[in-house]
XYZ file of C-alpha atoms in Angstrom:
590
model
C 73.771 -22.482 -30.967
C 71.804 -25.800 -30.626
C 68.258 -25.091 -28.728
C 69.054 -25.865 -24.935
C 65.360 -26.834 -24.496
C 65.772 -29.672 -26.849
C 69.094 -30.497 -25.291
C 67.371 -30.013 -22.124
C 65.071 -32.989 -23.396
C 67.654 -35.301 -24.931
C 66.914 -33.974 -28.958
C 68.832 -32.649 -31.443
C 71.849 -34.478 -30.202
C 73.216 -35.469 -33.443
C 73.934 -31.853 -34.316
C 75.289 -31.256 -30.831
C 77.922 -33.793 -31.382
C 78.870 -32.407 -35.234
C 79.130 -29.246 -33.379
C 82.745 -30.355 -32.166
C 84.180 -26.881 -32.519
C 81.879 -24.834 -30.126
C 83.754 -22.902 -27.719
C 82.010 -22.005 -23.933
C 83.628 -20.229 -21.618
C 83.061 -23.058 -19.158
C 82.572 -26.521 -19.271
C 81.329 -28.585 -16.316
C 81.482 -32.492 -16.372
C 78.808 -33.933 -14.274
C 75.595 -32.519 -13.007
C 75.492 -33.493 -9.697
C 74.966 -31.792 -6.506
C 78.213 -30.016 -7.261
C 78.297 -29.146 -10.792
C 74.885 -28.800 -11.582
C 73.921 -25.747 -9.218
C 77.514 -24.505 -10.130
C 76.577 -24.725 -14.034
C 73.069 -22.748 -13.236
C 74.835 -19.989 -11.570
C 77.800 -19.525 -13.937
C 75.129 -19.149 -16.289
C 72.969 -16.272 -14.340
C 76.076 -14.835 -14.111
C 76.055 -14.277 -17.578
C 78.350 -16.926 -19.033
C 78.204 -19.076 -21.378
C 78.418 -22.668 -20.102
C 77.991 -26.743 -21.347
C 76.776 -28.837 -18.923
C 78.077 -32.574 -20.155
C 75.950 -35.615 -18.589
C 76.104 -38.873 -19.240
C 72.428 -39.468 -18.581
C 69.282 -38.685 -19.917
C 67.300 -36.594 -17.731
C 64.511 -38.406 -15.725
C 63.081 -35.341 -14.062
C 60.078 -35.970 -14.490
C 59.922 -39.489 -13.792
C 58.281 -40.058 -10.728
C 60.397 -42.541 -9.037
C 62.736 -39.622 -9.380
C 60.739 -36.593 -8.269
C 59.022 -37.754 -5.503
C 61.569 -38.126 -2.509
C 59.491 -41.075 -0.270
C 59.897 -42.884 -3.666
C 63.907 -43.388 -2.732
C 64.032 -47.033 -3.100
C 62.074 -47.026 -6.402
C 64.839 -44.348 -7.842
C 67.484 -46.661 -6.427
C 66.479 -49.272 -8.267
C 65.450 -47.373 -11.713
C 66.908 -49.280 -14.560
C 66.707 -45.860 -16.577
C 68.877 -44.010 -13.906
C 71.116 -46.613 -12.293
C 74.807 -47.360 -12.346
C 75.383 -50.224 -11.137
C 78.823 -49.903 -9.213
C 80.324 -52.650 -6.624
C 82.535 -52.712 -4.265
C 84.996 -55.554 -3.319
C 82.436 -58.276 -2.326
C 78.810 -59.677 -1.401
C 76.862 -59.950 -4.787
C 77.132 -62.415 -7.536
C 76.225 -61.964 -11.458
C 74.898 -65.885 -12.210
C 74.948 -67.628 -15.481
C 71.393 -66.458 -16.622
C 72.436 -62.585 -15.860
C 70.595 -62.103 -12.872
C 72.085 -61.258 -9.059
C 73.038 -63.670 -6.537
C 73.460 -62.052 -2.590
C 75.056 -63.419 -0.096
C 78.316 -65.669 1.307
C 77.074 -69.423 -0.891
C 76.931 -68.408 -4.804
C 75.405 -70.845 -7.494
C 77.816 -72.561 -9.576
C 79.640 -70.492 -12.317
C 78.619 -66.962 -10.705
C 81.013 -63.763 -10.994
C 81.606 -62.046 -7.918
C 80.726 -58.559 -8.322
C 81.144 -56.895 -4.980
C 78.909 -54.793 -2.527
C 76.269 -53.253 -4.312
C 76.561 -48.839 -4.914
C 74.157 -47.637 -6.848
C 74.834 -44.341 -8.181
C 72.304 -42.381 -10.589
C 73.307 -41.531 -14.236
C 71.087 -38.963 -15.009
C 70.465 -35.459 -14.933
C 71.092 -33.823 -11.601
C 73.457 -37.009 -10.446
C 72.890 -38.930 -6.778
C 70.417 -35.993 -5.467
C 67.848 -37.607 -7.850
C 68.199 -40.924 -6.069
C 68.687 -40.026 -2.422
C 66.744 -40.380 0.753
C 67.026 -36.401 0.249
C 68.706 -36.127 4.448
C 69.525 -32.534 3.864
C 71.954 -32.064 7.365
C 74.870 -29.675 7.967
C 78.118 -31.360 8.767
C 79.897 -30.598 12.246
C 81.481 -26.718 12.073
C 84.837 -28.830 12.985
C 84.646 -30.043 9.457
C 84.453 -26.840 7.854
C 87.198 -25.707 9.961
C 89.230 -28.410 9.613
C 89.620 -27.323 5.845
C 90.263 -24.181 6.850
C 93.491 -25.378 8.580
C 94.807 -27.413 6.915
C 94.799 -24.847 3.651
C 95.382 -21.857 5.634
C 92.134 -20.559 3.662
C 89.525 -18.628 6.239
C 87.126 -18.681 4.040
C 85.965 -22.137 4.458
C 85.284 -21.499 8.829
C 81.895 -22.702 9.590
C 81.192 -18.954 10.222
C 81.755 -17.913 6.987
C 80.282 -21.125 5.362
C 76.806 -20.661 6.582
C 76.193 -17.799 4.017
C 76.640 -20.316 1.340
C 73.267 -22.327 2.483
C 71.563 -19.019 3.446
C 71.543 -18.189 -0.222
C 70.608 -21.708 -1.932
C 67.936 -22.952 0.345
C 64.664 -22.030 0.516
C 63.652 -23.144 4.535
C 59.982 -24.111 4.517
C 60.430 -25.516 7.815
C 61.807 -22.281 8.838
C 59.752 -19.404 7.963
C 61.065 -15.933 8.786
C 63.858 -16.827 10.590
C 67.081 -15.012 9.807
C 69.320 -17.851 10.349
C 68.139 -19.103 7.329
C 67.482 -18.517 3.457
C 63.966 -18.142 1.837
C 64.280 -17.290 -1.851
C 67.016 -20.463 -2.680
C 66.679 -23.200 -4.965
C 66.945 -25.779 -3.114
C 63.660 -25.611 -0.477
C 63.962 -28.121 1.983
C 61.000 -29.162 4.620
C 60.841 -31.612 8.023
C 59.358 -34.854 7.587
C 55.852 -34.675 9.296
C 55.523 -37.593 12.097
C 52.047 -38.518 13.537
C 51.903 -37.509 16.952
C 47.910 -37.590 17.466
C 46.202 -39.267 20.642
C 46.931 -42.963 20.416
C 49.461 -43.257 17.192
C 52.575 -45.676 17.488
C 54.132 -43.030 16.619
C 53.638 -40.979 19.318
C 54.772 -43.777 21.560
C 57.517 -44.464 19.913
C 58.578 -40.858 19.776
C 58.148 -40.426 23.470
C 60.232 -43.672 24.520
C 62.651 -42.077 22.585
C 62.411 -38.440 24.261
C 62.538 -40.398 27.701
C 65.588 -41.905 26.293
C 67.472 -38.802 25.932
C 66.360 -37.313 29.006
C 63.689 -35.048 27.236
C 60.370 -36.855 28.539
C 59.500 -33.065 29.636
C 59.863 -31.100 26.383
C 56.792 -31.520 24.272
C 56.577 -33.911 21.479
C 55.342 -31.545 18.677
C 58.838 -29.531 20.050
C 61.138 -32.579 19.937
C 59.951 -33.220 16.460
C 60.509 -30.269 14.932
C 63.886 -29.359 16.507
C 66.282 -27.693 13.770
C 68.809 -29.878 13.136
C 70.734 -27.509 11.511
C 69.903 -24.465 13.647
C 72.998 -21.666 13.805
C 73.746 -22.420 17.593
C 76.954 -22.965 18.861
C 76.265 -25.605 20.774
C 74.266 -28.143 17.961
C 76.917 -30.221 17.033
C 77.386 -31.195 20.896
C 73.431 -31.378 21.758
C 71.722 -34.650 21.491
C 67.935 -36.159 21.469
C 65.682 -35.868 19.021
C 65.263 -33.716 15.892
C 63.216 -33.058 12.738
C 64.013 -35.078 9.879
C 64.997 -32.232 6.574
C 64.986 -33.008 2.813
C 65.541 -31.303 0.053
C 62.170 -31.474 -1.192
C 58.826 -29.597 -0.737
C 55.810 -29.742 0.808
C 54.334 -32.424 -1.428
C 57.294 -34.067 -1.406
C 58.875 -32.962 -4.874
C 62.530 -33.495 -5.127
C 64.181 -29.740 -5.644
C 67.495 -29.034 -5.884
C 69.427 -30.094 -8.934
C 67.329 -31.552 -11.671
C 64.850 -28.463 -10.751
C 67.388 -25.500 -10.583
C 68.953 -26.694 -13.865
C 65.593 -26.889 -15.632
C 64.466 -23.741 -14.433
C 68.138 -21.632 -15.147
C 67.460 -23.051 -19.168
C 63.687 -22.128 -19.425
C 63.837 -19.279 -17.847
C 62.846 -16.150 -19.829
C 66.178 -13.817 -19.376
C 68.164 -16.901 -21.561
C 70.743 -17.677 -19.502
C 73.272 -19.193 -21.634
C 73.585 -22.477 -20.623
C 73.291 -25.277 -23.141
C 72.850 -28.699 -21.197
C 74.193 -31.747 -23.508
C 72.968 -35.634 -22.330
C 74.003 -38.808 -23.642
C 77.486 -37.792 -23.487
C 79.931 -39.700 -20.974
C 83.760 -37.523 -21.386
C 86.598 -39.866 -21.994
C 88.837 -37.357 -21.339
C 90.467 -34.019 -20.916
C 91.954 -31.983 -23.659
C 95.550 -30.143 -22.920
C 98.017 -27.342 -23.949
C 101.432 -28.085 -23.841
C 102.503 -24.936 -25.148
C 103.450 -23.383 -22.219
C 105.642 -25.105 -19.245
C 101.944 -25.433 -17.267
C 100.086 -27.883 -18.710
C 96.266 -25.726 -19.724
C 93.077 -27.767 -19.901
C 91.510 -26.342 -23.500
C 88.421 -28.657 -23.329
C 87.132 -32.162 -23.238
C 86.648 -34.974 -25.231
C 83.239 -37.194 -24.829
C 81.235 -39.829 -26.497
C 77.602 -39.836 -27.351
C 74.743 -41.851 -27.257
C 72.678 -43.682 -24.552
C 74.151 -46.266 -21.644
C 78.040 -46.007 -22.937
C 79.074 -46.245 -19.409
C 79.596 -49.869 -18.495
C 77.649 -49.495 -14.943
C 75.042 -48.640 -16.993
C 72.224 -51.993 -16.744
C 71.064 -51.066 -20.846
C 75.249 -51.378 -21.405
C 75.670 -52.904 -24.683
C 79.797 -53.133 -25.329
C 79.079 -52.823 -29.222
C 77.610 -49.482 -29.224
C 80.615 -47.560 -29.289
C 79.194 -44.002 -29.748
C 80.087 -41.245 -31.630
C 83.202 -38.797 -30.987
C 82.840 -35.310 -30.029
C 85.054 -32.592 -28.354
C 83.882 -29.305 -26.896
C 86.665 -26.463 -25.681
C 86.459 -24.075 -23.168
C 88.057 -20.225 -23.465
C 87.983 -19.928 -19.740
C 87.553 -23.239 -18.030
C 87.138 -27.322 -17.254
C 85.382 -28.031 -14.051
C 85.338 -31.699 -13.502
C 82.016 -32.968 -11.500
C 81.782 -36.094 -12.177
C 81.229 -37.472 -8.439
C 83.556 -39.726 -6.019
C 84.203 -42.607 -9.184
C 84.559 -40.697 -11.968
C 86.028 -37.573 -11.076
C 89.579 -39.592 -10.435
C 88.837 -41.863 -13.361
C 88.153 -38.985 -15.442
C 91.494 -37.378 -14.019
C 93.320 -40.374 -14.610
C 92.400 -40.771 -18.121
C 93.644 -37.461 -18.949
C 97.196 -38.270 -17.283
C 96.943 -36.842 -14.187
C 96.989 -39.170 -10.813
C 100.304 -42.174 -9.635
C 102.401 -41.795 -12.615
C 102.817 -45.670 -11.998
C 99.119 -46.527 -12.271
C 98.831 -44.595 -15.098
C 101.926 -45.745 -17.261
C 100.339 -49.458 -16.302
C 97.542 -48.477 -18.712
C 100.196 -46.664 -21.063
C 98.214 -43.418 -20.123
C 100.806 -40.254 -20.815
C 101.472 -38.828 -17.917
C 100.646 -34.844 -17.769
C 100.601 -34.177 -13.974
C 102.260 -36.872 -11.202
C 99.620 -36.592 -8.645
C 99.320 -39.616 -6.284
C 96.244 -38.439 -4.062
C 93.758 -38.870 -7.306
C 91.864 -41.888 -6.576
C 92.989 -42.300 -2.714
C 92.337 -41.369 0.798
C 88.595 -42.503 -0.122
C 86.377 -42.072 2.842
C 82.364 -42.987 3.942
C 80.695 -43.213 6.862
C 79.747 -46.758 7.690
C 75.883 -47.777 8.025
C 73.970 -50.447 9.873
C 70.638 -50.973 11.738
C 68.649 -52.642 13.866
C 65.406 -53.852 13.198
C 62.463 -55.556 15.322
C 58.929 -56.630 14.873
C 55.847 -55.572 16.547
C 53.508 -58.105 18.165
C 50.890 -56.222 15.668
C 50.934 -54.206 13.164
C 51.768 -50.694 13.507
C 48.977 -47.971 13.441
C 49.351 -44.038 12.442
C 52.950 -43.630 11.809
C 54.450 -41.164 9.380
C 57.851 -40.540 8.214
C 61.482 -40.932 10.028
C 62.674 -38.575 12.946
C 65.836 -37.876 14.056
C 68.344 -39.069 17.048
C 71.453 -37.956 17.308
C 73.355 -39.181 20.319
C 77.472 -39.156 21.298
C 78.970 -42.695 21.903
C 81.158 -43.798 24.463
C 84.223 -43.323 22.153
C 83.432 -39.784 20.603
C 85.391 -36.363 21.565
C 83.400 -33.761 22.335
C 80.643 -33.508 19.159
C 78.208 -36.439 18.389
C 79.323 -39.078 16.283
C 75.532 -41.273 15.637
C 72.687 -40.291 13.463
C 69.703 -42.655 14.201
C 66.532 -42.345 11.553
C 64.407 -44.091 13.063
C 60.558 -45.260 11.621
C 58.357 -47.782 10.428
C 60.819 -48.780 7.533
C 63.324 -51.354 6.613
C 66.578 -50.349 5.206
C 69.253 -52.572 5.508
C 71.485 -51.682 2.728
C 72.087 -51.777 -0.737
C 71.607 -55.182 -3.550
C 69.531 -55.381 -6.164
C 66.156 -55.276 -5.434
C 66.540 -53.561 -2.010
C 64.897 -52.767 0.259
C 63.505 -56.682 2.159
C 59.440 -55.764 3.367
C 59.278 -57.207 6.678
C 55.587 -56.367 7.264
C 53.413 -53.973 8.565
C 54.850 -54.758 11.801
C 58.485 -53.353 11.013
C 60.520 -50.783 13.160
C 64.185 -49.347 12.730
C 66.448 -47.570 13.971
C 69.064 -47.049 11.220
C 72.623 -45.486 12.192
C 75.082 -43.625 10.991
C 78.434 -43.307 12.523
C 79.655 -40.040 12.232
C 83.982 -39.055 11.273
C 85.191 -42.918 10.697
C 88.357 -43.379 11.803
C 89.400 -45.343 8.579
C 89.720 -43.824 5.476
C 91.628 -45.633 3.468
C 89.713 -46.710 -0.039
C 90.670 -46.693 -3.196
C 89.415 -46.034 -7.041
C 91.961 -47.564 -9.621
C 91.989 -47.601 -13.412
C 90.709 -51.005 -14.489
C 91.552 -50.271 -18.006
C 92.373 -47.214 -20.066
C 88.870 -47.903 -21.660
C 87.050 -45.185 -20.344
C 83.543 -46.883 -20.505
C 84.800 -49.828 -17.968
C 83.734 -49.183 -14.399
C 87.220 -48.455 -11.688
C 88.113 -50.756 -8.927
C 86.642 -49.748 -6.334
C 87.419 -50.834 -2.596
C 86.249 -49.399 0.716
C 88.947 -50.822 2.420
C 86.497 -50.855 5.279
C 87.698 -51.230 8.950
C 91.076 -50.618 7.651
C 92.583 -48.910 10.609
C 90.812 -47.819 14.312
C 88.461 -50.916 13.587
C 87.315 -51.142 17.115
C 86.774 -47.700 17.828
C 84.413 -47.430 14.956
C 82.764 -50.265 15.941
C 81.914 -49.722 19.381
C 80.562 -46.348 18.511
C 78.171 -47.996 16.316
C 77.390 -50.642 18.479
C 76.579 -48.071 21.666
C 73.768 -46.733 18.844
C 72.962 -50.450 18.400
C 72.407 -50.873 22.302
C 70.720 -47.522 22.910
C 67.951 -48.453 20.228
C 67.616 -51.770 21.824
C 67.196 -50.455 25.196
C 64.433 -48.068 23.890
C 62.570 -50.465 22.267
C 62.170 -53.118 25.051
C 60.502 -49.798 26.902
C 57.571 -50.921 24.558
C 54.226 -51.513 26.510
C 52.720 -54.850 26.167
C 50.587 -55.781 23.020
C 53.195 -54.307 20.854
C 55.765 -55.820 22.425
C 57.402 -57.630 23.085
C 59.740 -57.707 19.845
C 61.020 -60.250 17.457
C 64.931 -58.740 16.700
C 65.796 -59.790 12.846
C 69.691 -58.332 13.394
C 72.106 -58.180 14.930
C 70.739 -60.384 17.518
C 67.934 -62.413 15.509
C 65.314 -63.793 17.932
C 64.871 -66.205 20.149
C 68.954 -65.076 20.410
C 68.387 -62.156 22.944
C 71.979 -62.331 24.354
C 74.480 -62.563 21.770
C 77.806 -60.844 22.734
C 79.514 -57.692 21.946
C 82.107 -59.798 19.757
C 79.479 -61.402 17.743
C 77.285 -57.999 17.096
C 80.394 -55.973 16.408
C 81.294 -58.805 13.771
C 77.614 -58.749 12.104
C 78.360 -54.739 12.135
C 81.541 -55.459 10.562
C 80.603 -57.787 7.868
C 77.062 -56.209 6.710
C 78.162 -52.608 6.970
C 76.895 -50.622 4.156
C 77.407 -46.604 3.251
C 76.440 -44.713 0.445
C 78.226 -41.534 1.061
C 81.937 -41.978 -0.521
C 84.181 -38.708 -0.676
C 87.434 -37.377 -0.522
C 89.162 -38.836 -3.506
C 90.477 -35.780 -5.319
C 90.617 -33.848 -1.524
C 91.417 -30.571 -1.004
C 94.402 -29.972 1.247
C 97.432 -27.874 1.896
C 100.627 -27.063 0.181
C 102.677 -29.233 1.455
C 100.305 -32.154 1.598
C 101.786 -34.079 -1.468
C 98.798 -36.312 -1.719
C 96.479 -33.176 -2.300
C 94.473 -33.099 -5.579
C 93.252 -29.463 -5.028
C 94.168 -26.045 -3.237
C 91.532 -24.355 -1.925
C 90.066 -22.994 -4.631
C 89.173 -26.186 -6.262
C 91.862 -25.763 -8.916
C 93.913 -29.024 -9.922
C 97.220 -28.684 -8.765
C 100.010 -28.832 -11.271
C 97.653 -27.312 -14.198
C 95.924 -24.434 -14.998
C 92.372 -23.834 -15.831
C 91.106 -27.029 -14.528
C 89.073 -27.496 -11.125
C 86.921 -30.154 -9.414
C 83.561 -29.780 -7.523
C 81.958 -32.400 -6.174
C 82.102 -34.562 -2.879
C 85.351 -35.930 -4.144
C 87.262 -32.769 -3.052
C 85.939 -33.158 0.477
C 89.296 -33.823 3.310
C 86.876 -36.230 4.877
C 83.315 -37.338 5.099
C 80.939 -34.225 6.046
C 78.872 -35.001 8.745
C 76.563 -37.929 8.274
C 75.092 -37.017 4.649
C 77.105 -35.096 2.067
C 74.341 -33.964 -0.290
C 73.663 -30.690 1.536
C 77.454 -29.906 2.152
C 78.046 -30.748 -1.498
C 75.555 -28.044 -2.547
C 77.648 -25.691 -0.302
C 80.774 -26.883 -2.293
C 79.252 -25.501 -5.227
C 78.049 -22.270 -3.609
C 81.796 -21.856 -2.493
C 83.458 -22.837 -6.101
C 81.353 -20.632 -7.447
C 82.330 -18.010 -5.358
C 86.014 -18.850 -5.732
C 85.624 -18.639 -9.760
C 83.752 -15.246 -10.359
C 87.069 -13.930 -7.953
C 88.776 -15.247 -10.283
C 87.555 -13.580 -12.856
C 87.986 -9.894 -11.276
């Protein structure tokens, strides 16, 4: 067996790829949030496992490993895949990016900019690192509509107990200390005369909590086991999955550590290999994943910005005695399943793709939450501030839980194109929002060719259906920020608004902010496009158990198998995915 510390480092990969015929018990596609952690602990469970990724691994890159250094990772040429939605940017004539609405002559429209990380540990190398639970509602809704128990909120909550590691938290029961993934609050500068702490306690007087102390409001638990969090509002601590000196943990770190570790788990981790597709048995009347096939060598992947369409790669195929666990993320998990001939029988005989399982859910049903902000700046420039704090707050249109998250700090972040984020000065404020459970979820991934290095159609199909709904929610979070900020004392206010109303225009309407809402929009949290759902759901990917339906010996686990968007940030429910698959496949085993 090939040494998995070179692997680990991206050598010896020639004689990985000659060694075609190696047989794991598991193979895992994709070393994200889901199928990395789930690779590390097949592994220390004593099997033998190949961890495929497409990437290189960047882990100790800095713009990687150091969470404040998000926007740098986002736009990391060595990490990025470059993926667009339906509309917004432009590739021009010289091969550089055009956004916005008035394109130069002879650009190709591209779409909205969704940059995804190819490298190893997947999108939790990239992210803002927002480590939140989703509502218990979502948990539960899973666990109706499978008629599967084990997924209630109650019973879900043991699965972050054992992979975090709460700094934030210490000695409290409610949460775990010896995980993997250790995950801290954001520190915000509360001392005697700090914008911060003005800010801070406009925002407290806000909510109603001008009475609870500031140091309290800050550090609030978002993810506290109370029944009643997903229903209280005000402000909270901001948590990422990084610690104390702000070192990204979670997958790039537990995978590293599971191979270098002295007990040798077996896990061999191959990079620079991007699977084209998945090998079956037709020798029984169940179709029986036996392995994958994959190409190697760097940037194959046409999202890829070092893409060069001649290098074709070399062939490779690596089989499985037990199983094929498919982790390739929201795009490529239902590309990947496509490929392979299983998704719409019609889509796939377009492409002349044999079709081994009609499933018509693969590739639909996408969901995100949708994103905007709004943005002002000072009379001065701001003094003492730190990092973002929490709001969460319950619009005029939501049930009974809270449907807005509002980060709000001395930032701008205004969405995704190339080159994000715009400076605005030292002078910049934000609230940025997330709307909680959209009401649309209606996107799409489609084949754009059986080549299996071509990026999918994607498209968000934004604002689909409940458009108004949506965006009155997010334009209550809109007004509630405003109304906060004008509470601003003099000399650093009053504000000039960039968006949605851009200054000296103070009084635009509801119909002309819900339409800037509507057309700048952004998200970066896609799921639900191989979803999990009941039996007689016929546009369910997966049972409860992860396992592709129609096959055997084939599962996915990663945010794709999500019913619907959890919560407001699905990094730290798509570690508790892989907690839970990896529960459901040692059962199996038994």
């Amino acid at each position: 067996m090939l040494s998995r510390v070179l692997l680990l480092f991206g050598f010896a990969l020639s004689a990985a790829a000659a060694s075609a015929a190696t047989m794991y018990e598991y193979i895992i596609v994709g070393s994200g949030s889901g199928g990395g952690p789930l690779a590390a602990n097949l592994a220390r469970a004593g099997h033998s496992v190949l961890l495929l990724e497409a990437g290189d691994d960047q882990g100790d890159n800095v713009n990687m490993s150091m969470i404040l250094n998000f926007n740098l990772a986002g736009n990391d040429p060595t990490t990025r895949w470059d993926f667009f939605y339906e509309h917004m940017t432009w590739r021009t004539k010289d091969g550089g990016f055009y956004v916005g609405t008035s394109p130069p002559a002879g650009a190709k429209q591209l779409g909205i900019y969704y940059p995804r990380a190819g490298t190893l540990g997947g999108c939790a190398m990239h992210n803002a690192g927002v480590s939140a639970l989703p509502q218990d509602s979502d948990w539960n809704y899973i666990a109706r509509i499978t008629g599967d128990d084990s997924w209630k909120a109650e019973n879900m909550r043991k699965h972050l107990i054992k992979l975090e590691n709460a700094e934030y938290a210490p000695g409290s029961n409610d949460h775990g200390h010896s995980g993997y993934l250790t995950i801290t609050q954001t520190p915000v500068v509360l001392a005697n005369g700090s914008d911060d702490r003005t800010f801070v306690q406009i925002m407290a007087d806000a909510t109603g909590a001008g009475r609870v102390s500031l140091d309290q409001l800050v550090t609030r638990d978002m993810n506290a086991n109370d029944p009643n969090r997903d229903t209280s509002t005000g402000i909270f601590g901001t948590l990422r999955h990084s610690d104390s000196q702000g070192r990204r943990t979670g997958t790039n770190t537990y995978i590293r550590a599971t191979v270098r570790d002295p007990a040798k788990y077996p896990l061999t981790i191959q990079l620079y290999s991007l699977v084209t597709k998945i090998l079956f048995s037709n020798s029984s009347t169940t179709p029986t994943a036996l392995g994958v096939e994959y190409l190697q060598g760097p940037s194959l992947y046409s999202a890829d910005p070092r893409y060069n369409a001649s290098a074709k790669g070399k062939v490779g195929q690596a089989i499985a005695s037990r199983e094929v666990i498919i982790a390739g993320g929201v795009f490529n998990s239902p590309q990947i399943l496509k490929l392979s001939g299983i998704g719409p029988a019609e889509e796939l005989k377009k492409f002349s793709i044999p079709v081994v399982v009609d499933l018509p859910g693969v590739g639909t049903r996408m969901a995100d939450n949708y994103e905007t902000s709004i943005i002002r700046l000072g009379s001065r420039d701001l003094h003492n501030v730190g990092g973002p704090y929490a709001v969460m707050l319950k619009s005029s249109v939501a049930n009974n839980t809270r449907d807005l998250y509002l980060f709000c700090g001395a930032l701008s972040f205004e969405g995704y194109w190339p080159g994000f984020p715009k400076d605005y000065g030292h002078s910049e404020y934000e609230c940025a929002i997330v709307h909680i459970g959209p009401h649309s979820q209606a996107g799409t991934v489609l084949l754009r060719s059986s080549d299996p290095r071509d990026m999918p159609e994607i498209n968000s199909h934004f604002f689909d259906k409940n458009a108004d709904t949506d965006l009155t929610a997010i334009l209550d979070g809109v007004k509630w920020a405003r109304n906060a900020f004008d509470r601003v004392p003099k000399g650093l206010g009053p504000w000039k608004e960039v968006h949605p109303c851009p200054s000296p225009n103070t009084n635009c309407t509801d119909v002309e902010q819900k339409e800037f809402i509507r057309l700048q929009a952004y998200s970066h949290h896609a799921t639900s496009t191989c979803q999990i759902g009941g039996d007689n759901d016929k546009m369910a990917v997966l049972d409860s158990k992860f396992r592709v339906r129609g096959v055997k010996n084939l599962r996915v686990v990663d945010g794709s198998a999500f019913p619907k968007v959890p919560g407001a940030f699905p990094v730290l429910p798509t570690f508790m995915l892989s907690e839970k698959a990896t529960e459901s496949i040692l059962a199996d085993i038994k």
